[in-house]
PDB file of C-alpha atoms in Angstrom:
ATOM      1  CA  MET A   1     -38.327 -29.609  -8.798  1.00 50.00           C
ATOM      2  CA  ALA A   2     -35.913 -32.497  -8.358  1.00 63.00           C
ATOM      3  CA  ASP A   3     -35.680 -34.288  -5.050  1.00 84.00           C
ATOM      4  CA  LEU A   4     -32.097 -34.491  -3.820  1.00 88.00           C
ATOM      5  CA  ALA A   5     -33.092 -35.305  -0.248  1.00 88.00           C
ATOM      6  CA  GLY A   6     -30.170 -36.817   1.615  1.00 89.00           C
ATOM      7  CA  VAL A   7     -27.632 -35.654  -0.976  1.00 95.00           C
ATOM      8  CA  VAL A   8     -24.819 -33.536   0.488  1.00 97.00           C
ATOM      9  CA  ILE A   9     -23.216 -31.034  -1.875  1.00 97.00           C
ATOM     10  CA  GLY A  10     -20.144 -29.010  -0.972  1.00 97.00           C
ATOM     11  CA  VAL A  11     -20.170 -25.390  -2.176  1.00 97.00           C
ATOM     12  CA  THR A  12     -16.703 -23.839  -2.205  1.00 96.00           C
ATOM     13  CA  ALA A  13     -17.576 -20.317  -3.387  1.00 90.00           C
ATOM     14  CA  GLU A  14     -17.684 -17.123  -1.375  1.00 88.00           C
ATOM     15  CA  ARG A  15     -19.160 -14.802  -4.006  1.00 82.00           C
ATOM     16  CA  ARG A  16     -22.889 -15.350  -4.725  1.00 86.00           C
ATOM     17  CA  ALA A  17     -22.843 -18.278  -2.288  1.00 89.00           C
ATOM     18  CA  GLU A  18     -26.302 -17.559  -0.833  1.00 92.00           C
ATOM     19  CA  GLU A  19     -27.874 -17.583  -4.293  1.00 93.00           C
ATOM     20  CA  PHE A  20     -26.080 -20.819  -5.186  1.00 94.00           C
ATOM     21  CA  ILE A  21     -26.949 -22.550  -1.925  1.00 95.00           C
ATOM     22  CA  GLY A  22     -30.586 -21.473  -2.125  1.00 94.00           C
ATOM     23  CA  ALA A  23     -30.972 -22.948  -5.606  1.00 93.00           C
ATOM     24  CA  LEU A  24     -29.532 -26.289  -4.497  1.00 95.00           C
ATOM     25  CA  GLU A  25     -31.609 -26.402  -1.322  1.00 94.00           C
ATOM     26  CA  ARG A  26     -34.792 -25.743  -3.306  1.00 93.00           C
ATOM     27  CA  ASN A  27     -34.003 -29.007  -5.067  1.00 93.00           C
ATOM     28  CA  GLY A  28     -33.820 -30.796  -1.724  1.00 93.00           C
ATOM     29  CA  ALA A  29     -30.044 -30.982  -1.316  1.00 95.00           C
ATOM     30  CA  THR A  30     -28.164 -30.510   1.932  1.00 96.00           C
ATOM     31  CA  VAL A  31     -25.391 -27.985   1.365  1.00 96.00           C
ATOM     32  CA  ALA A  32     -22.046 -27.906   3.172  1.00 97.00           C
ATOM     33  CA  HIS A  33     -20.717 -24.395   2.619  1.00 97.00           C
ATOM     34  CA  ALA A  34     -16.948 -24.138   2.924  1.00 97.00           C
ATOM     35  CA  PRO A  35     -15.381 -21.175   1.098  1.00 95.00           C
ATOM     36  CA  LEU A  36     -11.912 -22.073  -0.126  1.00 95.00           C
ATOM     37  CA  ILE A  37     -11.090 -18.515  -1.125  1.00 90.00           C
ATOM     38  CA  HIS A  38     -11.658 -15.032   0.290  1.00 87.00           C
ATOM     39  CA  ILE A  39     -12.100 -11.994  -1.920  1.00 81.00           C
ATOM     40  CA  VAL A  40      -9.947  -9.040  -0.848  1.00 79.00           C
ATOM     41  CA  PRO A  41     -12.320  -6.060  -0.300  1.00 73.00           C
ATOM     42  CA  LEU A  42     -11.894  -3.626  -3.188  1.00 80.00           C
ATOM     43  CA  PRO A  43     -11.567  -0.399  -1.163  1.00 81.00           C
ATOM     44  CA  ASP A  44      -8.707  -1.930   0.848  1.00 81.00           C
ATOM     45  CA  ASP A  45      -6.816  -3.322  -2.139  1.00 87.00           C
ATOM     46  CA  THR A  46      -3.600  -1.332  -2.386  1.00 90.00           C
ATOM     47  CA  GLN A  47      -2.444  -3.274  -5.448  1.00 92.00           C
ATOM     48  CA  LEU A  48      -5.612  -2.391  -7.338  1.00 94.00           C
ATOM     49  CA  ARG A  49      -5.254   1.272  -6.442  1.00 96.00           C
ATOM     50  CA  ALA A  50      -1.612   1.316  -7.544  1.00 97.00           C
ATOM     51  CA  ALA A  51      -2.553  -0.212 -10.915  1.00 97.00           C
ATOM     52  CA  THR A  52      -5.372   2.315 -11.300  1.00 97.00           C
ATOM     53  CA  GLU A  53      -3.062   5.227 -10.597  1.00 98.00           C
ATOM     54  CA  ARG A  54      -0.580   3.867 -13.121  1.00 98.00           C
ATOM     55  CA  VAL A  55      -3.288   3.766 -15.801  1.00 98.00           C
ATOM     56  CA  LEU A  56      -4.200   7.356 -14.965  1.00 98.00           C
ATOM     57  CA  ALA A  57      -0.601   8.561 -15.007  1.00 98.00           C
ATOM     58  CA  GLU A  58       0.581   6.776 -18.150  1.00 97.00           C
ATOM     59  CA  GLY A  59      -2.591   6.095 -20.175  1.00 97.00           C
ATOM     60  CA  VAL A  60      -3.287   2.957 -22.226  1.00 98.00           C
ATOM     61  CA  ASP A  61      -3.766   2.164 -25.890  1.00 98.00           C
ATOM     62  CA  ILE A  62      -5.801  -1.002 -25.355  1.00 98.00           C
ATOM     63  CA  LEU A  63      -8.143  -2.248 -22.635  1.00 98.00           C
ATOM     64  CA  ALA A  64      -8.780  -6.003 -22.369  1.00 98.00           C
ATOM     65  CA  VAL A  65     -11.826  -6.843 -20.221  1.00 97.00           C
ATOM     66  CA  THR A  66     -12.024 -10.472 -19.086  1.00 95.00           C
ATOM     67  CA  THR A  67     -15.141 -10.306 -16.859  1.00 91.00           C
ATOM     68  CA  GLY A  68     -18.098  -8.005 -16.442  1.00 92.00           C
ATOM     69  CA  ALA A  69     -18.051  -8.303 -12.647  1.00 86.00           C
ATOM     70  CA  GLY A  70     -14.347  -7.508 -12.533  1.00 91.00           C
ATOM     71  CA  PHE A  71     -14.704  -4.421 -14.706  1.00 96.00           C
ATOM     72  CA  HIS A  72     -17.664  -3.172 -12.641  1.00 92.00           C
ATOM     73  CA  GLY A  73     -15.651  -3.761  -9.480  1.00 91.00           C
ATOM     74  CA  TRP A  74     -12.677  -1.814 -10.808  1.00 95.00           C
ATOM     75  CA  ILE A  75     -14.781   1.208 -11.736  1.00 96.00           C
ATOM     76  CA  GLU A  76     -16.664   1.100  -8.433  1.00 93.00           C
ATOM     77  CA  ALA A  77     -13.402   0.980  -6.492  1.00 94.00           C
ATOM     78  CA  ALA A  78     -12.036   3.910  -8.508  1.00 96.00           C
ATOM     79  CA  GLN A  79     -15.201   5.872  -7.809  1.00 96.00           C
ATOM     80  CA  GLY A  80     -14.761   5.205  -4.098  1.00 95.00           C
ATOM     81  CA  TRP A  81     -11.270   6.677  -4.285  1.00 96.00           C
ATOM     82  CA  GLY A  82     -12.566   9.725  -6.194  1.00 97.00           C
ATOM     83  CA  LEU A  83     -10.842   8.544  -9.393  1.00 97.00           C
ATOM     84  CA  GLY A  84     -13.795   7.084 -11.310  1.00 97.00           C
ATOM     85  CA  ASP A  85     -14.441   9.923 -13.781  1.00 97.00           C
ATOM     86  CA  ALA A  86     -10.763  10.354 -14.548  1.00 98.00           C
ATOM     87  CA  LEU A  87     -10.326   6.617 -15.107  1.00 98.00           C
ATOM     88  CA  LEU A  88     -13.281   6.378 -17.485  1.00 98.00           C
ATOM     89  CA  ALA A  89     -11.959   9.383 -19.415  1.00 98.00           C
ATOM     90  CA  VAL A  90      -8.626   7.611 -19.919  1.00 98.00           C
ATOM     91  CA  LEU A  91     -10.274   4.315 -20.901  1.00 98.00           C
ATOM     92  CA  ALA A  92     -12.570   6.100 -23.366  1.00 98.00           C
ATOM     93  CA  ARG A  93      -9.477   6.924 -25.443  1.00 97.00           C
ATOM     94  CA  ALA A  94      -8.401   3.269 -25.600  1.00 98.00           C
ATOM     95  CA  ARG A  95      -9.419   0.499 -27.974  1.00 98.00           C
ATOM     96  CA  VAL A  96     -11.609  -1.854 -25.934  1.00 98.00           C
ATOM     97  CA  PHE A  97     -11.758  -5.643 -26.334  1.00 98.00           C
ATOM     98  CA  THR A  98     -13.926  -7.926 -24.175  1.00 97.00           C
ATOM     99  CA  ARG A  99     -14.128 -11.660 -23.488  1.00 94.00           C
ATOM    100  CA  GLY A 100     -17.857 -11.936 -24.079  1.00 90.00           C
ATOM    101  CA  PRO A 101     -21.331 -10.460 -23.526  1.00 92.00           C
ATOM    102  CA  LYS A 102     -20.975  -9.829 -19.793  1.00 90.00           C
ATOM    103  CA  GLY A 103     -17.794  -7.838 -20.328  1.00 94.00           C
ATOM    104  CA  LYS A 104     -19.401  -6.043 -23.241  1.00 95.00           C
ATOM    105  CA  GLY A 105     -22.421  -5.166 -21.108  1.00 96.00           C
ATOM    106  CA  ALA A 106     -20.227  -3.829 -18.318  1.00 95.00           C
ATOM    107  CA  VAL A 107     -18.196  -1.704 -20.704  1.00 97.00           C
ATOM    108  CA  ARG A 108     -21.301  -0.218 -22.302  1.00 97.00           C
ATOM    109  CA  GLY A 109     -22.883   0.289 -18.898  1.00 97.00           C
ATOM    110  CA  HIS A 110     -20.069   2.681 -18.052  1.00 97.00           C
ATOM    111  CA  GLY A 111     -20.373   4.610 -21.289  1.00 97.00           C
ATOM    112  CA  LEU A 112     -17.572   2.903 -23.233  1.00 97.00           C
ATOM    113  CA  THR A 113     -17.805   1.067 -26.551  1.00 96.00           C
ATOM    114  CA  GLU A 114     -15.988  -2.158 -27.358  1.00 97.00           C
ATOM    115  CA  GLU A 115     -14.214  -2.630 -30.670  1.00 97.00           C
ATOM    116  CA  TRP A 116     -14.470  -6.430 -30.539  1.00 97.00           C
ATOM    117  CA  SER A 117     -15.901  -9.118 -28.251  1.00 96.00           C
ATOM    118  CA  ALA A 118     -14.912 -12.793 -28.218  1.00 95.00           C
ATOM    119  CA  PRO A 119     -17.818 -14.816 -29.676  1.00 93.00           C
ATOM    120  CA  GLN A 120     -16.980 -17.972 -27.693  1.00 89.00           C
ATOM    121  CA  GLU A 121     -16.392 -16.130 -24.394  1.00 87.00           C
ATOM    122  CA  SER A 122     -12.884 -17.532 -23.890  1.00 89.00           C
ATOM    123  CA  ASN A 123      -9.683 -15.880 -22.729  1.00 91.00           C
ATOM    124  CA  ARG A 124      -7.780 -17.833 -25.367  1.00 92.00           C
ATOM    125  CA  GLU A 125      -9.916 -16.233 -28.050  1.00 95.00           C
ATOM    126  CA  LEU A 126      -9.611 -12.740 -26.551  1.00 96.00           C
ATOM    127  CA  PHE A 127      -5.849 -12.745 -26.146  1.00 97.00           C
ATOM    128  CA  GLY A 128      -5.305 -14.563 -29.418  1.00 97.00           C
ATOM    129  CA  HIS A 129      -7.207 -11.785 -31.182  1.00 97.00           C
ATOM    130  CA  LEU A 130      -5.054  -9.141 -29.522  1.00 97.00           C
ATOM    131  CA  LEU A 131      -1.863 -10.925 -30.559  1.00 96.00           C
ATOM    132  CA  GLY A 132      -3.113 -11.265 -34.106  1.00 95.00           C
ATOM    133  CA  ASP A 133      -3.950  -7.588 -34.203  1.00 93.00           C
ATOM    134  CA  GLY A 134      -0.393  -6.634 -33.209  1.00 94.00           C
ATOM    135  CA  VAL A 135       0.614  -5.313 -29.784  1.00 97.00           C
ATOM    136  CA  SER A 136       4.270  -4.312 -30.145  1.00 97.00           C
ATOM    137  CA  GLY A 137       4.864  -1.036 -28.327  1.00 97.00           C
ATOM    138  CA  LYS A 138       1.250  -0.824 -27.147  1.00 98.00           C
ATOM    139  CA  ARG A 139       0.296  -0.077 -23.573  1.00 98.00           C
ATOM    140  CA  ILE A 140      -2.375  -2.588 -22.557  1.00 98.00           C
ATOM    141  CA  ALA A 141      -4.499  -2.583 -19.403  1.00 98.00           C
ATOM    142  CA  VAL A 142      -5.596  -6.163 -18.753  1.00 98.00           C
ATOM    143  CA  GLN A 143      -8.495  -6.459 -16.319  1.00 97.00           C
ATOM    144  CA  LEU A 144      -8.075  -9.795 -14.559  1.00 91.00           C
ATOM    145  CA  HIS A 145     -10.461 -11.533 -12.193  1.00 80.00           C
ATOM    146  CA  GLY A 146      -9.271 -13.324  -9.100  1.00 71.00           C
ATOM    147  CA  SER A 147      -5.887 -14.546 -10.282  1.00 75.00           C
ATOM    148  CA  PRO A 148      -3.199 -13.780 -12.875  1.00 83.00           C
ATOM    149  CA  LEU A 149      -3.298 -15.278 -16.369  1.00 88.00           C
ATOM    150  CA  PRO A 150       0.396 -15.708 -17.199  1.00 91.00           C
ATOM    151  CA  GLU A 151      -0.374 -18.213 -19.959  1.00 91.00           C
ATOM    152  CA  PHE A 152      -1.896 -15.285 -21.862  1.00 94.00           C
ATOM    153  CA  THR A 153      -0.264 -12.124 -20.508  1.00 96.00           C
ATOM    154  CA  ASP A 154       3.271 -13.483 -20.933  1.00 96.00           C
ATOM    155  CA  ALA A 155       2.594 -13.861 -24.647  1.00 96.00           C
ATOM    156  CA  LEU A 156       1.521 -10.216 -24.883  1.00 97.00           C
ATOM    157  CA  ALA A 157       4.655  -9.054 -23.094  1.00 97.00           C
ATOM    158  CA  GLY A 158       6.773 -11.305 -25.297  1.00 97.00           C
ATOM    159  CA  ALA A 159       5.217  -9.658 -28.349  1.00 97.00           C
ATOM    160  CA  GLY A 160       6.384  -6.254 -27.149  1.00 98.00           C
ATOM    161  CA  ALA A 161       3.366  -4.956 -25.231  1.00 98.00           C
ATOM    162  CA  VAL A 162       3.686  -2.913 -22.042  1.00 98.00           C
ATOM    163  CA  LEU A 163       1.186  -4.393 -19.583  1.00 97.00           C
ATOM    164  CA  VAL A 164      -0.692  -2.979 -16.639  1.00 97.00           C
ATOM    165  CA  GLU A 165      -2.417  -5.898 -14.916  1.00 96.00           C
ATOM    166  CA  VAL A 166      -5.518  -4.715 -13.064  1.00 96.00           C
ATOM    167  CA  GLN A 167      -6.813  -7.380 -10.716  1.00 90.00           C
ATOM    168  CA  PRO A 168     -10.084  -6.663  -8.916  1.00 88.00           C
ATOM    169  CA  TYR A 169     -11.331  -9.416  -6.627  1.00 79.00           C
ATOM    170  CA  ARG A 170      -7.970 -10.863  -5.688  1.00 78.00           C
ATOM    171  CA  TRP A 171      -8.383 -14.148  -3.850  1.00 80.00           C
ATOM    172  CA  GLU A 172      -6.602 -15.384  -0.738  1.00 83.00           C
ATOM    173  CA  TRP A 173      -7.131 -18.102   1.834  1.00 90.00           C
ATOM    174  CA  PRO A 174     -10.124 -17.571   4.180  1.00 92.00           C
ATOM    175  CA  ALA A 175      -9.232 -16.485   7.697  1.00 90.00           C
ATOM    176  CA  ASP A 176     -11.195 -19.440   9.106  1.00 94.00           C
ATOM    177  CA  LEU A 177     -10.279 -22.748   7.479  1.00 95.00           C
ATOM    178  CA  GLY A 178     -12.494 -24.780   9.824  1.00 97.00           C
ATOM    179  CA  PRO A 179     -15.337 -25.230   7.300  1.00 97.00           C
ATOM    180  CA  ALA A 180     -12.836 -26.222   4.589  1.00 97.00           C
ATOM    181  CA  HIS A 181     -11.311 -28.897   6.830  1.00 97.00           C
ATOM    182  CA  ARG A 182     -14.790 -30.198   7.708  1.00 97.00           C
ATOM    183  CA  LEU A 183     -15.707 -30.369   4.033  1.00 98.00           C
ATOM    184  CA  LEU A 184     -12.525 -32.289   3.288  1.00 97.00           C
ATOM    185  CA  ASP A 185     -13.367 -34.674   6.126  1.00 97.00           C
ATOM    186  CA  GLY A 186     -16.819 -35.180   4.623  1.00 97.00           C
ATOM    187  CA  VAL A 187     -15.347 -36.060   1.241  1.00 97.00           C
ATOM    188  CA  LEU A 188     -12.824 -38.478   2.710  1.00 97.00           C
ATOM    189  CA  GLU A 189     -15.501 -40.111   4.860  1.00 96.00           C
ATOM    190  CA  HIS A 190     -17.826 -40.495   1.836  1.00 95.00           C
ATOM    191  CA  ARG A 191     -20.524 -38.238   3.298  1.00 97.00           C
ATOM    192  CA  VAL A 192     -20.279 -35.631   0.516  1.00 97.00           C
ATOM    193  CA  ARG A 193     -21.738 -36.694  -2.832  1.00 97.00           C
ATOM    194  CA  ALA A 194     -20.685 -33.699  -4.931  1.00 97.00           C
ATOM    195  CA  LEU A 195     -18.438 -30.639  -4.911  1.00 98.00           C
ATOM    196  CA  ALA A 196     -19.223 -27.441  -6.794  1.00 97.00           C
ATOM    197  CA  PHE A 197     -16.495 -25.050  -7.918  1.00 96.00           C
ATOM    198  CA  THR A 198     -16.832 -21.594  -9.460  1.00 92.00           C
ATOM    199  CA  SER A 199     -13.165 -20.556  -9.538  1.00 87.00           C
ATOM    200  CA  ALA A 200      -9.828 -22.173 -10.278  1.00 86.00           C
ATOM    201  CA  PRO A 201      -8.245 -20.969  -7.005  1.00 87.00           C
ATOM    202  CA  ALA A 202     -10.946 -22.799  -5.041  1.00 93.00           C
ATOM    203  CA  SER A 203     -10.390 -26.101  -6.831  1.00 94.00           C
ATOM    204  CA  SER A 204      -6.624 -25.676  -6.512  1.00 92.00           C
ATOM    205  CA  ASN A 205      -6.906 -24.798  -2.808  1.00 94.00           C
ATOM    206  CA  LEU A 206      -8.840 -27.976  -2.020  1.00 96.00           C
ATOM    207  CA  LEU A 207      -6.024 -30.045  -3.482  1.00 96.00           C
ATOM    208  CA  HIS A 208      -3.427 -27.964  -1.633  1.00 95.00           C
ATOM    209  CA  LEU A 209      -5.289 -28.289   1.672  1.00 96.00           C
ATOM    210  CA  ALA A 210      -5.349 -32.065   1.314  1.00 96.00           C
ATOM    211  CA  TRP A 211      -1.640 -32.077   0.515  1.00 96.00           C
ATOM    212  CA  GLN A 212      -0.908 -30.017   3.640  1.00 95.00           C
ATOM    213  CA  ARG A 213      -2.849 -32.527   5.739  1.00 95.00           C
ATOM    214  CA  GLY A 214      -1.143 -35.532   4.191  1.00 96.00           C
ATOM    215  CA  SER A 215      -4.356 -36.818   2.615  1.00 96.00           C
ATOM    216  CA  TYR A 216      -3.759 -35.792  -1.010  1.00 96.00           C
ATOM    217  CA  ASP A 217      -3.760 -39.325  -2.420  1.00 97.00           C
ATOM    218  CA  GLU A 218      -6.809 -40.241  -0.357  1.00 97.00           C
ATOM    219  CA  LEU A 219      -8.638 -37.185  -1.691  1.00 97.00           C
ATOM    220  CA  LEU A 220      -7.773 -38.042  -5.296  1.00 97.00           C
ATOM    221  CA  THR A 221      -9.088 -41.558  -4.760  1.00 97.00           C
ATOM    222  CA  ALA A 222     -12.392 -40.140  -3.512  1.00 97.00           C
ATOM    223  CA  LEU A 223     -12.669 -37.569  -6.305  1.00 97.00           C
ATOM    224  CA  ARG A 224     -11.867 -40.194  -8.936  1.00 96.00           C
ATOM    225  CA  GLY A 225     -14.517 -42.419  -7.393  1.00 95.00           C
ATOM    226  CA  ASP A 226     -18.133 -41.497  -6.655  1.00 92.00           C
ATOM    227  CA  VAL A 227     -17.732 -37.802  -5.779  1.00 97.00           C
ATOM    228  CA  LEU A 228     -19.086 -35.562  -8.539  1.00 97.00           C
ATOM    229  CA  CYS A 229     -16.904 -32.522  -9.240  1.00 98.00           C
ATOM    230  CA  ALA A 230     -18.985 -29.871 -11.014  1.00 97.00           C
ATOM    231  CA  CYS A 231     -17.143 -26.796 -12.322  1.00 96.00           C
ATOM    232  CA  VAL A 232     -18.571 -23.674 -13.906  1.00 93.00           C
ATOM    233  CA  GLY A 233     -16.076 -23.820 -16.777  1.00 90.00           C
ATOM    234  CA  SER A 234     -12.830 -25.235 -18.129  1.00 87.00           C
ATOM    235  CA  VAL A 235     -10.563 -22.745 -16.346  1.00 81.00           C
ATOM    236  CA  THR A 236     -12.131 -23.638 -13.003  1.00 91.00           C
ATOM    237  CA  ALA A 237     -11.798 -27.343 -13.802  1.00 92.00           C
ATOM    238  CA  ALA A 238      -8.152 -27.157 -14.909  1.00 89.00           C
ATOM    239  CA  PRO A 239      -6.457 -27.878 -11.529  1.00 92.00           C
ATOM    240  CA  LEU A 240      -8.687 -30.911 -10.973  1.00 95.00           C
ATOM    241  CA  GLU A 241      -8.325 -32.205 -14.513  1.00 95.00           C
ATOM    242  CA  ALA A 242      -4.537 -31.833 -14.250  1.00 92.00           C
ATOM    243  CA  ALA A 243      -4.675 -34.069 -11.157  1.00 95.00           C
ATOM    244  CA  GLY A 244      -6.572 -36.718 -13.094  1.00 96.00           C
ATOM    245  CA  VAL A 245     -10.005 -35.922 -11.682  1.00 97.00           C
ATOM    246  CA  ARG A 246     -12.964 -36.054 -14.048  1.00 97.00           C
ATOM    247  CA  THR A 247     -15.218 -32.994 -13.931  1.00 97.00           C
ATOM    248  CA  VAL A 248     -18.549 -32.018 -15.438  1.00 96.00           C
ATOM    249  CA  GLN A 249     -19.185 -28.531 -16.815  1.00 96.00           C
ATOM    250  CA  PRO A 250     -22.310 -26.815 -18.154  1.00 95.00           C
ATOM    251  CA  ALA A 251     -22.442 -25.720 -21.777  1.00 91.00           C
ATOM    252  CA  ARG A 252     -22.727 -22.090 -20.647  1.00 86.00           C
ATOM    253  CA  GLN A 253     -20.502 -20.669 -17.912  1.00 83.00           C
ATOM    254  CA  ARG A 254     -23.360 -19.464 -15.722  1.00 89.00           C
ATOM    255  CA  LEU A 255     -24.319 -20.231 -12.129  1.00 89.00           C
ATOM    256  CA  GLY A 256     -27.862 -21.230 -13.079  1.00 91.00           C
ATOM    257  CA  ALA A 257     -26.554 -23.637 -15.700  1.00 94.00           C
ATOM    258  CA  LEU A 258     -24.209 -25.179 -13.128  1.00 95.00           C
ATOM    259  CA  VAL A 259     -27.103 -25.752 -10.721  1.00 94.00           C
ATOM    260  CA  LYS A 260     -29.159 -27.443 -13.450  1.00 94.00           C
ATOM    261  CA  LEU A 261     -26.224 -29.670 -14.364  1.00 95.00           C
ATOM    262  CA  ILE A 262     -25.643 -30.753 -10.762  1.00 96.00           C
ATOM    263  CA  VAL A 263     -29.325 -31.546 -10.308  1.00 94.00           C
ATOM    264  CA  ALA A 264     -29.426 -33.532 -13.548  1.00 93.00           C
ATOM    265  CA  GLU A 265     -26.295 -35.496 -12.635  1.00 94.00           C
ATOM    266  CA  LEU A 266     -27.497 -36.376  -9.129  1.00 93.00           C
ATOM    267  CA  THR A 267     -31.204 -36.996  -9.684  1.00 86.00           C
ATOM    268  CA  PRO A 268     -31.923 -40.764  -9.744  1.00 75.00           C
ATOM    269  CA  GLU A 269     -33.466 -42.037 -12.933  1.00 68.00           C
ATOM    270  CA  PRO A 270     -37.135 -43.021 -12.521  1.00 62.00           C
TER     271      PRO A 270
END
């Protein structure tokens, strides 16, 4: 195991945070946990229920699954409302397309069969395939995860599709922003060596928080300097990259791969 003793790493995730933190601490790091997003509990999500009821009432021709966790969450929420069997019956009549193996596994785990899965696990590939297949007049349920994807869904609507956007795990600001402010202080005071991001809203929220405090330029200076910004994938990295901050990303968009990358980047050479 690597020895990251004395290295402070900021973890901004809420979901799977204990697993993430444990892996970093086993490598000797000190972790500052400051969630920059809060996941709306599925049973309380009135928007998700409304979208589910719309799918049940109107049916869909196509189902686009962007994440395995999001699809599982949607079905579990529907089951909690007593709508799970009816929802799966409706989705079983649709053509199913997934973003990659996790989505494919989730679909099959609930008794459905995908028609096509994106080999490179990208939303661009998934939605590009749908557009190429022709969507005019088709009713499409798009399972989102965390935040909308207008750069892709707008193109479907523009091509004549009727969309139902289903968004399990909607993200909002945490009720307690104290840890986030302390993490920002640590970055600005050069006590935090690295920041880890697993969602685009979290990376965007850090920038927004600094802007609200009047320390946006100071934060960018720190992030463009010796603070490592490690992101699970390109979507997560996009807000930082757009602000001119260099990020590192693992070859595979997995939490374990992100941990290995952070350790490799921060471990001193012998």
